[in-house]
XYZ file of C-alpha atoms in Angstrom:
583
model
C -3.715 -38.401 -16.823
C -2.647 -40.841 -19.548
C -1.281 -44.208 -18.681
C 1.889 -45.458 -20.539
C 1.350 -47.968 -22.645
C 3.402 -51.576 -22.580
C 6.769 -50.455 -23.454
C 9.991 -52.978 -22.339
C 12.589 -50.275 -22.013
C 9.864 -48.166 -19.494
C 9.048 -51.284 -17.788
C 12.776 -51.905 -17.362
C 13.416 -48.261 -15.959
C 10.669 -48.361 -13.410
C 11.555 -52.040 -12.232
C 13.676 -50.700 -9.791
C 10.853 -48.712 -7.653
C 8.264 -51.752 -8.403
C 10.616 -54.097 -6.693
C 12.152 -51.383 -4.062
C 11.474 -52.326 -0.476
C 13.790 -48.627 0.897
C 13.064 -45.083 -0.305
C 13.209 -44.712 -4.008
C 13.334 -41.380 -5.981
C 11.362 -40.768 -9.234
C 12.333 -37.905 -11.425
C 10.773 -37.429 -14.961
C 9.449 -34.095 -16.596
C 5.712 -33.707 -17.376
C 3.946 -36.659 -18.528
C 6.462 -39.132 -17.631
C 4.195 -41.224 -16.014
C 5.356 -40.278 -12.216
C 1.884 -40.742 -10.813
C 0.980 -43.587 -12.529
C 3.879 -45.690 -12.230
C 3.680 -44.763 -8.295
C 0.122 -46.023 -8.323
C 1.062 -49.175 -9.832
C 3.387 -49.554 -7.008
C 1.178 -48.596 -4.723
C -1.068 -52.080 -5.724
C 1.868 -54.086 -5.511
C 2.339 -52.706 -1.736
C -1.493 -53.706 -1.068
C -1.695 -56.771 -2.741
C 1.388 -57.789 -0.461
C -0.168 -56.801 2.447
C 0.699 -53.478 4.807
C 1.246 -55.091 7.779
C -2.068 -54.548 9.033
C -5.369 -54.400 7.645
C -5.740 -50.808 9.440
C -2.870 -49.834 6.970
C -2.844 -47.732 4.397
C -0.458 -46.508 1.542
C -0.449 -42.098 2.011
C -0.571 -40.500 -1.513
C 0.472 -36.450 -0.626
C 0.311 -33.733 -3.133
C 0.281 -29.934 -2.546
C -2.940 -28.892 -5.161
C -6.271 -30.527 -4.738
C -6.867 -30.752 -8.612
C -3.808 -33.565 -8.753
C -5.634 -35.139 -5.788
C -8.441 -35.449 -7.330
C -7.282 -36.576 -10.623
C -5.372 -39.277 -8.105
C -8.146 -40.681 -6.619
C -9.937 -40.968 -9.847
C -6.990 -42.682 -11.765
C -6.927 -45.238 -9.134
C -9.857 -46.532 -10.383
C -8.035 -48.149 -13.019
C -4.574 -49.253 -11.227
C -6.204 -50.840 -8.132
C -8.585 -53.852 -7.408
C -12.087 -52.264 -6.402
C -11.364 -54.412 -2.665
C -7.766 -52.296 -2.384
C -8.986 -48.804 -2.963
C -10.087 -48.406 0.491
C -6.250 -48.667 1.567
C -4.921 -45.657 -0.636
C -5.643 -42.597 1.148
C -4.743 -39.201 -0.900
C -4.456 -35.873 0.181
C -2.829 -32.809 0.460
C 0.453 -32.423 2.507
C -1.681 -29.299 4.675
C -4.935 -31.762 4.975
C -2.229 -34.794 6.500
C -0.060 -32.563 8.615
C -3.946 -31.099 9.844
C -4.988 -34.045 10.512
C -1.983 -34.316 13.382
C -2.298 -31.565 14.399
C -5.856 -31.587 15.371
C -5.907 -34.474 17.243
C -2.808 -33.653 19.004
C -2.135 -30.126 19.027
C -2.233 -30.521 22.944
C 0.925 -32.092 22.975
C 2.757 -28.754 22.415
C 0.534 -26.952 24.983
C -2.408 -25.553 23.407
C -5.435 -25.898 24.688
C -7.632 -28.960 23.318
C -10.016 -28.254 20.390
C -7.150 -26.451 17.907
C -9.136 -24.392 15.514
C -7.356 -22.758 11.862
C -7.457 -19.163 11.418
C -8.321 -18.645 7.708
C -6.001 -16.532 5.458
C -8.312 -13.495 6.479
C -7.893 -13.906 10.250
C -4.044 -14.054 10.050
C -4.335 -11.158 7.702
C -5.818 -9.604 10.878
C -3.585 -10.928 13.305
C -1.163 -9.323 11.150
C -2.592 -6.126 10.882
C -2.804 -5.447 15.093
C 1.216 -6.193 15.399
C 2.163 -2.401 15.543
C 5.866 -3.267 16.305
C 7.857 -3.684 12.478
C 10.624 -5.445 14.141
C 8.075 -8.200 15.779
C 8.895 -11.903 15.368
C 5.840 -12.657 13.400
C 6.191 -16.208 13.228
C 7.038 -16.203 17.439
C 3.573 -14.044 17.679
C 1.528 -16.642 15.614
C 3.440 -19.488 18.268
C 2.233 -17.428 20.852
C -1.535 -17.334 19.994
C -1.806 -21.094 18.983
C -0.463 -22.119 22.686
C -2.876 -19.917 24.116
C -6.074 -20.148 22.103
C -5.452 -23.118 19.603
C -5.523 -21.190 17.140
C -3.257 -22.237 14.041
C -2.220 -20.751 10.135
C -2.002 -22.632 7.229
C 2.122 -22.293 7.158
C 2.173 -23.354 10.449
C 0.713 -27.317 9.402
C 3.613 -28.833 9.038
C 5.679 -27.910 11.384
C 3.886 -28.158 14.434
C 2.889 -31.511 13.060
C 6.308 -32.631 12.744
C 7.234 -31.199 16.358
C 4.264 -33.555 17.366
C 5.481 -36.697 15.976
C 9.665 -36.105 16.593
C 8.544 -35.436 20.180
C 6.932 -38.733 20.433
C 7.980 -41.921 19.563
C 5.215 -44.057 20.072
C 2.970 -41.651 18.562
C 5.318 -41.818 15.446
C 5.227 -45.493 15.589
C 1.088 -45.443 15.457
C 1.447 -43.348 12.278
C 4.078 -45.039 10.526
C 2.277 -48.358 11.199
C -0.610 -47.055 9.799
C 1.179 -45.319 6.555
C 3.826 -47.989 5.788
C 4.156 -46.637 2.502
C 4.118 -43.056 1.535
C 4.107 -41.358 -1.652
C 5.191 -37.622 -2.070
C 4.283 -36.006 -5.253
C 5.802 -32.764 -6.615
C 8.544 -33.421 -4.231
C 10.742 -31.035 -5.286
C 8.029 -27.848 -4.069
C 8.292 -29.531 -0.151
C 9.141 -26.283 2.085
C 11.516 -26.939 4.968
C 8.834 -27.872 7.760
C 7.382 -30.428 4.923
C 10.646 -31.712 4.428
C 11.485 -31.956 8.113
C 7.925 -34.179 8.582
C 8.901 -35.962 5.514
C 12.262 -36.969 7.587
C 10.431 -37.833 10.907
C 8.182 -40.509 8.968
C 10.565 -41.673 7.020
C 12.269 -43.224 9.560
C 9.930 -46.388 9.718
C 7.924 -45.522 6.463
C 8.523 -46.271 2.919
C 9.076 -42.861 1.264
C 8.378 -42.579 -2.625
C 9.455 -38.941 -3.498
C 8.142 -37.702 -6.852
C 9.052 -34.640 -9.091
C 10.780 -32.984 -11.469
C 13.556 -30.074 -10.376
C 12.893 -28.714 -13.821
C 9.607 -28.000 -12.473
C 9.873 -25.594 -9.562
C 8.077 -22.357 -9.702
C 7.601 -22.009 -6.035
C 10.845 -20.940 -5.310
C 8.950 -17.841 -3.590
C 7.694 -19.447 -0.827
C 9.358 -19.000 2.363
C 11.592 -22.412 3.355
C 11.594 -23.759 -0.264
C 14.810 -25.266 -1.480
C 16.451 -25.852 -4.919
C 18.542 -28.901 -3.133
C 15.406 -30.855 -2.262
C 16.296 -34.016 -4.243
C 19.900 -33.902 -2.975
C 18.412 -33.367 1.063
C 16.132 -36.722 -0.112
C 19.239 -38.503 -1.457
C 21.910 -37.447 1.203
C 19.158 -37.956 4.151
C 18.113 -41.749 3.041
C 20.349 -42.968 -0.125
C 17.322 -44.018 -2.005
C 17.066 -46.284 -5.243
C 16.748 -43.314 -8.253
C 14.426 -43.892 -11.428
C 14.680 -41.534 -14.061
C 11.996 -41.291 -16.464
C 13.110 -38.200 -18.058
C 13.043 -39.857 -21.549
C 9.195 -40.771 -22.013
C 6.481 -38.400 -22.418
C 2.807 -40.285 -22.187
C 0.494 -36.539 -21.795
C 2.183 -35.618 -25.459
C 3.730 -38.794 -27.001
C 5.427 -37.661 -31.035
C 4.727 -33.678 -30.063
C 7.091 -30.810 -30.051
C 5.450 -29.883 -26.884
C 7.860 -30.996 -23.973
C 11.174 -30.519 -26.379
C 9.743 -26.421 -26.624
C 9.523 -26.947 -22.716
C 13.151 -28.047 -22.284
C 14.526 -25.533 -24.832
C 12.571 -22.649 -22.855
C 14.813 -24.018 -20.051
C 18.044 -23.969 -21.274
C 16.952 -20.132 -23.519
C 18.469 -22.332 -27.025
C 15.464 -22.662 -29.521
C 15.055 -24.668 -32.838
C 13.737 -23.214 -35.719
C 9.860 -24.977 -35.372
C 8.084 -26.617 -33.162
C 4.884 -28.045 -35.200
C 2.435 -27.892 -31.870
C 3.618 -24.791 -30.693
C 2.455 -21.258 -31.651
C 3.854 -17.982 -30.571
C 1.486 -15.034 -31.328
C 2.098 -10.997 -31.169
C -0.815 -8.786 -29.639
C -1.918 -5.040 -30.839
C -3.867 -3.141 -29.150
C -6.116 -4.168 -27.517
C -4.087 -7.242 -26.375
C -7.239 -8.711 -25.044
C -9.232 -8.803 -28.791
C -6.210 -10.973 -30.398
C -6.692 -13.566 -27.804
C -9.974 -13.561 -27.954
C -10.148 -14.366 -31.498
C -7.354 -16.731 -30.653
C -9.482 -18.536 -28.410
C -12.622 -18.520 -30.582
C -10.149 -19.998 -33.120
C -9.022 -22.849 -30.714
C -12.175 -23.518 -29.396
C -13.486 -24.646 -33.198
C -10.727 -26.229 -33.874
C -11.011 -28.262 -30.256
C -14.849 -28.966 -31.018
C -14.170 -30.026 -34.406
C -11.699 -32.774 -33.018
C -14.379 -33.980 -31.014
C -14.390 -31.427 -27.672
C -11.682 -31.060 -25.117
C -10.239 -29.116 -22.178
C -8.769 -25.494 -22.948
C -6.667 -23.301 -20.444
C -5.945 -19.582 -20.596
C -2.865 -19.414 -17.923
C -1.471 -15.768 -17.118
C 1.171 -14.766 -14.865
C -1.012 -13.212 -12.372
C -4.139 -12.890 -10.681
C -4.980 -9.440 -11.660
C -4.321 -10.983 -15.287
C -6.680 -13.622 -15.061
C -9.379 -11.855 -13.494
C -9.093 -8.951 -16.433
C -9.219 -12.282 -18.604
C -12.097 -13.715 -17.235
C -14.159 -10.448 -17.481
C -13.120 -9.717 -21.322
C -14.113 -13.161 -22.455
C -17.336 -13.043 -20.425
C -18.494 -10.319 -21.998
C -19.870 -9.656 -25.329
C -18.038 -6.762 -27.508
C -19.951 -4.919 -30.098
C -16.688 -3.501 -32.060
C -16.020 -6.064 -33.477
C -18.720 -8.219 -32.580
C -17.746 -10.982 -30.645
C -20.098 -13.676 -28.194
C -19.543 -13.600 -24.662
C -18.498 -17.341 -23.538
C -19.138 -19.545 -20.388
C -15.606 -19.432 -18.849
C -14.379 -20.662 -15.434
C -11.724 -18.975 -13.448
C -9.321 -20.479 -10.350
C -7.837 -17.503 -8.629
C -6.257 -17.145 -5.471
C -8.526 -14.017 -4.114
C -8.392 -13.248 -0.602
C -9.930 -10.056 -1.592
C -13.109 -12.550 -2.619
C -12.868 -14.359 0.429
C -12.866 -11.536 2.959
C -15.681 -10.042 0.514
C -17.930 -13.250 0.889
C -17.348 -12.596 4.658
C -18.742 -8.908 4.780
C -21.389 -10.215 2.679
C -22.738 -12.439 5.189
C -22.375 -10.200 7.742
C -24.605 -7.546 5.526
C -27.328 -10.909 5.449
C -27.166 -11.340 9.382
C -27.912 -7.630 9.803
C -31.484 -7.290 11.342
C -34.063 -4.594 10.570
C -34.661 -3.395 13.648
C -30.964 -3.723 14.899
C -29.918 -0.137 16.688
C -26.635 -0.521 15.886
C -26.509 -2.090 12.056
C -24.527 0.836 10.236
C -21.952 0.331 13.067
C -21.742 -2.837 12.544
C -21.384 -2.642 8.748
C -18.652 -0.202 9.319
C -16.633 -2.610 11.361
C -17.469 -5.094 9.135
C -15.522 -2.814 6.385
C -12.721 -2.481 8.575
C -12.635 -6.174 9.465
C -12.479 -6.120 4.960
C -10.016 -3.608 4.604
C -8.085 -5.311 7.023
C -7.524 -9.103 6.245
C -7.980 -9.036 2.150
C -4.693 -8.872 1.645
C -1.769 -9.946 2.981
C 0.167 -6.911 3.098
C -1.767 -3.992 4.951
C -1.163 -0.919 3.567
C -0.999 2.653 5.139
C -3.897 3.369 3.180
C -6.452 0.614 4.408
C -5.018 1.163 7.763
C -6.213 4.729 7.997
C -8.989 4.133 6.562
C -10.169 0.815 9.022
C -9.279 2.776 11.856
C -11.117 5.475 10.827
C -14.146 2.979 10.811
C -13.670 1.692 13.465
C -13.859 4.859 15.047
C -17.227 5.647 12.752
C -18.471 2.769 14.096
C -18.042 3.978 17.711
C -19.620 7.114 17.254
C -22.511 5.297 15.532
C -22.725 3.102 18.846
C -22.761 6.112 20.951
C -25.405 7.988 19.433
C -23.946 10.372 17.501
C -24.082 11.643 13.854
C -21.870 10.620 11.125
C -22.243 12.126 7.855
C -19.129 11.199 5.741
C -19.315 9.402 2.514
C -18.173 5.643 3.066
C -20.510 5.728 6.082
C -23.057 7.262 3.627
C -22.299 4.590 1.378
C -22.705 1.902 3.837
C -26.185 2.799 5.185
C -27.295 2.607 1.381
C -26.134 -0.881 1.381
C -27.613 -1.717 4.585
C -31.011 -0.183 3.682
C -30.963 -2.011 0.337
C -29.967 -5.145 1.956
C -32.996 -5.185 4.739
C -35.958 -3.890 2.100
C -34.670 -6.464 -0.795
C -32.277 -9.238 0.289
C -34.676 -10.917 2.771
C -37.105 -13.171 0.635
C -35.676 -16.278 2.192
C -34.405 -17.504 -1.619
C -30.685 -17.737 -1.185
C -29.357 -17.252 -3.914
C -31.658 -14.294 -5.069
C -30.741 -12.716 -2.080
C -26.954 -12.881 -2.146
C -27.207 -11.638 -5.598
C -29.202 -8.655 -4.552
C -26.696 -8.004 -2.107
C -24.236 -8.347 -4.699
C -25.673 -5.995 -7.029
C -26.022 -3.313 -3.954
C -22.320 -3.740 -3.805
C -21.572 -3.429 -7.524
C -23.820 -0.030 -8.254
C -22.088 1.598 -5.211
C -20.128 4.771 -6.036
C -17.412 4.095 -3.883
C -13.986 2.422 -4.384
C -14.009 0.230 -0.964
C -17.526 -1.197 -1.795
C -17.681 -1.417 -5.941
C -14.621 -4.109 -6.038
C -16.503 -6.491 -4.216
C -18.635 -7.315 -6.564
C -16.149 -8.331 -8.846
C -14.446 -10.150 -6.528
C -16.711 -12.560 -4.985
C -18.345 -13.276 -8.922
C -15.010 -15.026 -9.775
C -15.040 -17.242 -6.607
C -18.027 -18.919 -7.790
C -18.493 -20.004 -4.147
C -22.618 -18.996 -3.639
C -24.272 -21.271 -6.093
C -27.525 -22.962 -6.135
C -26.854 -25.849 -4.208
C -23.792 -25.010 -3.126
C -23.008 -25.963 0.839
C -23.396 -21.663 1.506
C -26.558 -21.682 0.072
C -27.827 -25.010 1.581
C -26.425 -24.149 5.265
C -28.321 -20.061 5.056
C -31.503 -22.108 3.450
C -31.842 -24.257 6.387
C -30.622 -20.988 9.054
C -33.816 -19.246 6.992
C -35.955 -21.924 7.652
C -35.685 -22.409 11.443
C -35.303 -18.680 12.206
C -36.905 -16.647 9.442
C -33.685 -14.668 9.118
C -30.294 -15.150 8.321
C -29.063 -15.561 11.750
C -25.461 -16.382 11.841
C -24.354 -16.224 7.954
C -21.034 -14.754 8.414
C -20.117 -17.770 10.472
C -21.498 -19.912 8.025
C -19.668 -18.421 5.347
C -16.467 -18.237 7.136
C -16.348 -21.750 7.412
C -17.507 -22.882 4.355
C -14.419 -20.657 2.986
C -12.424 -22.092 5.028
C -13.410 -25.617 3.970
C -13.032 -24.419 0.783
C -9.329 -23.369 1.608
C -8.263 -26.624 3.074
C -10.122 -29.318 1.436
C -12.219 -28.342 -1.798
C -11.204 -29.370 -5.347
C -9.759 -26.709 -7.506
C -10.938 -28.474 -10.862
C -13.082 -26.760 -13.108
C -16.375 -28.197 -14.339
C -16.064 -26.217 -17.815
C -14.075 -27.191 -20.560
C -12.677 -23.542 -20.735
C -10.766 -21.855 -17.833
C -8.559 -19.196 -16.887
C -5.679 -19.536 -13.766
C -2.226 -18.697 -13.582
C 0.891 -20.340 -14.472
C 1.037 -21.820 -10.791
C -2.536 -22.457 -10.260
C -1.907 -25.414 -13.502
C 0.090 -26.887 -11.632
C -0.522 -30.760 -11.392
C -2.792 -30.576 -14.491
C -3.291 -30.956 -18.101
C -5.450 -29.872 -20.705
C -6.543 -30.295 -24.326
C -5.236 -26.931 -25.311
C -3.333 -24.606 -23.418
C -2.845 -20.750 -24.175
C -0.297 -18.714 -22.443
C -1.115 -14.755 -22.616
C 0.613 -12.433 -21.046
C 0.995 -8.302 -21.087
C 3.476 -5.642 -21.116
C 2.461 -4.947 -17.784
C 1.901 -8.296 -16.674
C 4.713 -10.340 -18.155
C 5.978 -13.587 -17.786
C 9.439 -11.783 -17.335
C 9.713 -8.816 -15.180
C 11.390 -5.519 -17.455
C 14.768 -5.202 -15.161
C 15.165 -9.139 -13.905
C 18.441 -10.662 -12.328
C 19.610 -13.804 -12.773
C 17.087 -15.368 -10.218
C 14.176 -13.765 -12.131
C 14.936 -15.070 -15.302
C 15.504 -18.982 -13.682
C 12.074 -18.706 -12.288
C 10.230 -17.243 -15.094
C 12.226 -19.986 -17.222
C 10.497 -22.825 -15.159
C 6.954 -21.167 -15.335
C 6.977 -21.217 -18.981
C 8.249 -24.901 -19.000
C 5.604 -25.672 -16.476
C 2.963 -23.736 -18.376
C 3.389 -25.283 -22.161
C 3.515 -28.940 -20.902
C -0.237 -28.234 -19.269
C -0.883 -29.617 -23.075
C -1.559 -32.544 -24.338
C -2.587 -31.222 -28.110
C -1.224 -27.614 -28.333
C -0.176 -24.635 -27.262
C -0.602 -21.150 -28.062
C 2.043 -18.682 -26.758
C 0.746 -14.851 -27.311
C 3.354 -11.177 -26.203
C 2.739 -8.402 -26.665
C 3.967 -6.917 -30.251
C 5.283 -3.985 -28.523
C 7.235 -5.523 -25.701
C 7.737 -9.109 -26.711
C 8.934 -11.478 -23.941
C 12.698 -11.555 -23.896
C 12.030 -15.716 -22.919
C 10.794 -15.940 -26.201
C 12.689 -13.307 -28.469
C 16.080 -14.253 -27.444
C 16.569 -16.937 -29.842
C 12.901 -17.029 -31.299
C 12.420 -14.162 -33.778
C 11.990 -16.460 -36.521
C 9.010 -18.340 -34.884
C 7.004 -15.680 -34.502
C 4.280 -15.818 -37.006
């Protein structure tokens, strides 16, 4: 995150919020200096004094990364004796932290507990009805068992806090001053919290409209600035006309142009490649390319961001590997993917781990452990994993009753199980879940051989990571790995709420939306005919959105950026006006 530098004109335009004592608005495109300058404010606040010295000024973001790189910059814009009074975290972490301590206040039962993306996959998957109110369903269970979703946060949270004012009051006196990054991505329930506490607290609302790719998520808005400005009149700072990640590049001016589909004929730090076949060798070499020319400048951050998972995950396994024709090295590369297929794999993992030798009923339970799989790693249950759950389910019952069951998944299960008990129980972690995950991998069928894959890109089961630590210590008290799929379940969970997203390599692969919030030396955007940053038959909508991912994705860079289509199929963002850039 780069800090402006003295400048009298920027000092004038941020004045305004520095001196504000209401809610102010900041809008600026990437690299304005929006975080910073609200940091800087933040100081001011605590030097002043809070009110209390309980108080605290509330720094909210949506993507752990920014948080992170938050909390880190703040080493530099507040006194070492201050820092304790800026609290930053995610907008789901705050509205959790309301809704755990007072969940009771709408009914349910004390002790509220979050079901993980793979248990309301489930929940999901045993409403038969179509025309169920799924959101009136999930209502349902969290006043009866406590148990809460993700989406669910904020509203309940701000349900909590409108329905009482002196429980308001005890959080607005403690958060005086609140800071709301990326603003502009705040779903309705966010927004309507937002509202609630800004009724006694100082709200600082941060983004840029030019910036919002979320526009998929259910209760996001394209007004959200105007709501802000009609709901509290707030002082406005633009700082649209600095750039501090990319100061004298072409870099945000390619962004803007991307915007408005009107291109100039260069743009010195931006590239736009064509692919052959296969797409994946040119950017390769690209990349091989870029990483000398990073190294020779003295090392950096690079960034391979596709449209889509599936994408980055091909991505991530070409550049892993080595290829022979031609010969290219197979490099240390990080990916961030959101994989609930990984997840609900690390899961059925642990439950192969728990499975005891001399357990009568392990293939059953391995079978509903598949089911349980098929059932919450996605989403959107198909007819397909349906059948096939319920059909393994009903293996699994058969299995409990005694009788045979010679079909192949089953088949293929047992294998697993056998391989699991006779190898993966040497009490070394790590050795074992990789044992298990090989099992999984050599498996000749389609339910069990994804796995693999999936749970390798999580890079979740480390050495010394909290799952390995937590099954060391289960090993070492029982002599087994009693309980791993509850350990594992809630270290994903953790890992859901709270963890930080940022890598710890210098090279990395994540979509457009995953870069959100971050920067990065270099940045390469690669996309294929059948993964484009443009769907083939858009509307109007379409092409907006894929308008703003582009924008978002080239001003990831701070040095570069390298743009490669396909040669075949060349993205209509880019060919529109930009034939003659191609080179």
């Amino acid at each position: 995150m780069a800090a402006p530098q003295p400048d009298e004109d920027y000092e004038l335009a941020i004045e305004p919020l520095l001196t504000a004592t209401g809610h102010v608005m900041v809008t600026g495109s990437a690299g304005c200096g929006k975080t910073t300058v609200a940091l800087r404010k933040a100081a001011l606040a605590i030097t002043d004094g809070l009110g209390s010295r309980h108080s605290r000024v509330l720094f909210l973001s949506f993507a752990n990364a920014t948080v992170d790189r938050v909390a880190e910059h703040a080493t530099s814009q507040l006194a070492k004796d201050h820092r304790s009074q800026l609290e930053v975290g995610t907008y789901h972490s705050f509205a959790w932290s309301i809704l755990r301590s007072h969940g009771y206040l709408l009914g349910a039962p004390r002790g509220v507990k979050i079901m993980s993306q793979a248990e309301q996959n489930a929940f999901r998957s045993h409403i038969q009805d179509p025309d169920a109110d799924i959101r009136a369903e999930f209502r349902r269970q969290f006043e009866t068992l406590g148990h809460v979703g993700f989406d669910d946060f904020a509203g309940l949270a701000n349900e909590i806090l409108a329905g009482s004012p002196s429980l308001l009051s005890a959080y607005t006196s403690a958060y005086p001053v609140i800071v709301l990054d990326e603003f502009q991505d705040t779903t309705d329930d966010q927004w309507a919290l937002v509202r609630t506490l800004g009724q006694h607290s100082q709200l600082i609302a941060l983004g840029d409209p030019d910036q919002r790719i979320y526009d998929f998520v259910d209760g996001a808005s394209e007004a959200r600035f105007e709501d802000f400005a009609a709901a509290f009149a707030p002082r406005q700072v633009d700082l649209s006309a600095w750039n501090w990640r990319s100061p004298g590049s072409s870099i945000t001016r390619f962004g803007r142009d991307v915007l408005r589909g009107d291109f100039e004929n260069s743009y010195e730090e931006v590239a736009v490649l064509t692919s052959g076949f296969p797409p994946l060798l040119t950017l390769k070499t690209t990349l091989l390319t870029t990483l000398k020319r990073v190294t020779a400048a003295g090392g950096g951050t690079v960034a391979i961001l596709t449209p889509t998972n599936a994408l980055s995950a091909r991505v991530y396994e070409y550049i892993s590997e080595a290829q022979e024709n031609p010969k290219l090295p197979g490099l240390r590369i990080e990916i961030h993917a959101t994989k609930e297929e990984g997840y609900a794999a690390l899961i059925f993992i642990g439950t192969l781990l728990e499975i005891g030798a001399t357990d009568p009923d392990r293939y059953a339970v391995a079978c509903e452990a598949l089911a349980h799989y098929l059932r919450t790693k996605s989403t959107k249950l198909g007819s397909t994993a349906r059948s096939l759950a319920d059909r393994l389910a009903g293996y699994a019952a058969k299995l409990q009753a005694g009788s045979p069951v010679n079909v192949k998944i089953v088949n293929a299960i047992r294998a697993v199980v056998d391989g699991s008990i006779e190898n993966a129980r040497t009490g070394h972690v790590y050795g074992d879940y990789l044992t298990v995950v090989s099992l999984l991998a050599s498996s000749g069928t389609t339910e069990l051989k994804p796995m693999a894959a999936n749970v390798r890109m999580l890079n979740l089961v480390t050495r010394g990571s909290d799952i390995e630590t937590s099954l060391a210590a289960s090993w070492r008290v029982n002599g087994t790995y009693v309980n791993a799929r509850e350990i594992i379940r809630d270290a994903v969970l953790q890992y859901q709420l709270t963890s930080s997203k940022r890598s710890n390599r210098d090279l990395i692969v994540m979509t457009v939306h995953r870069a959100k919030g971050r920067e990065f030396d270099e940045v390469i955007v690669y996309e294929e005919r059948y993964d484009p940053l443009l769907k083939l038959t858009p509307t109007q909508k379409d092409l907006g959105s894929a308008r703003y991912a582009l924008n978002v994705a080239v001003t990831r860079a701070r040095k570069r950026v390298t743009i490669i289509t396909p040669q075949n199929a060349p993205s209509p963002l880019l060919t529109l006006k930009l034939d003659h850039v191609l080179r």
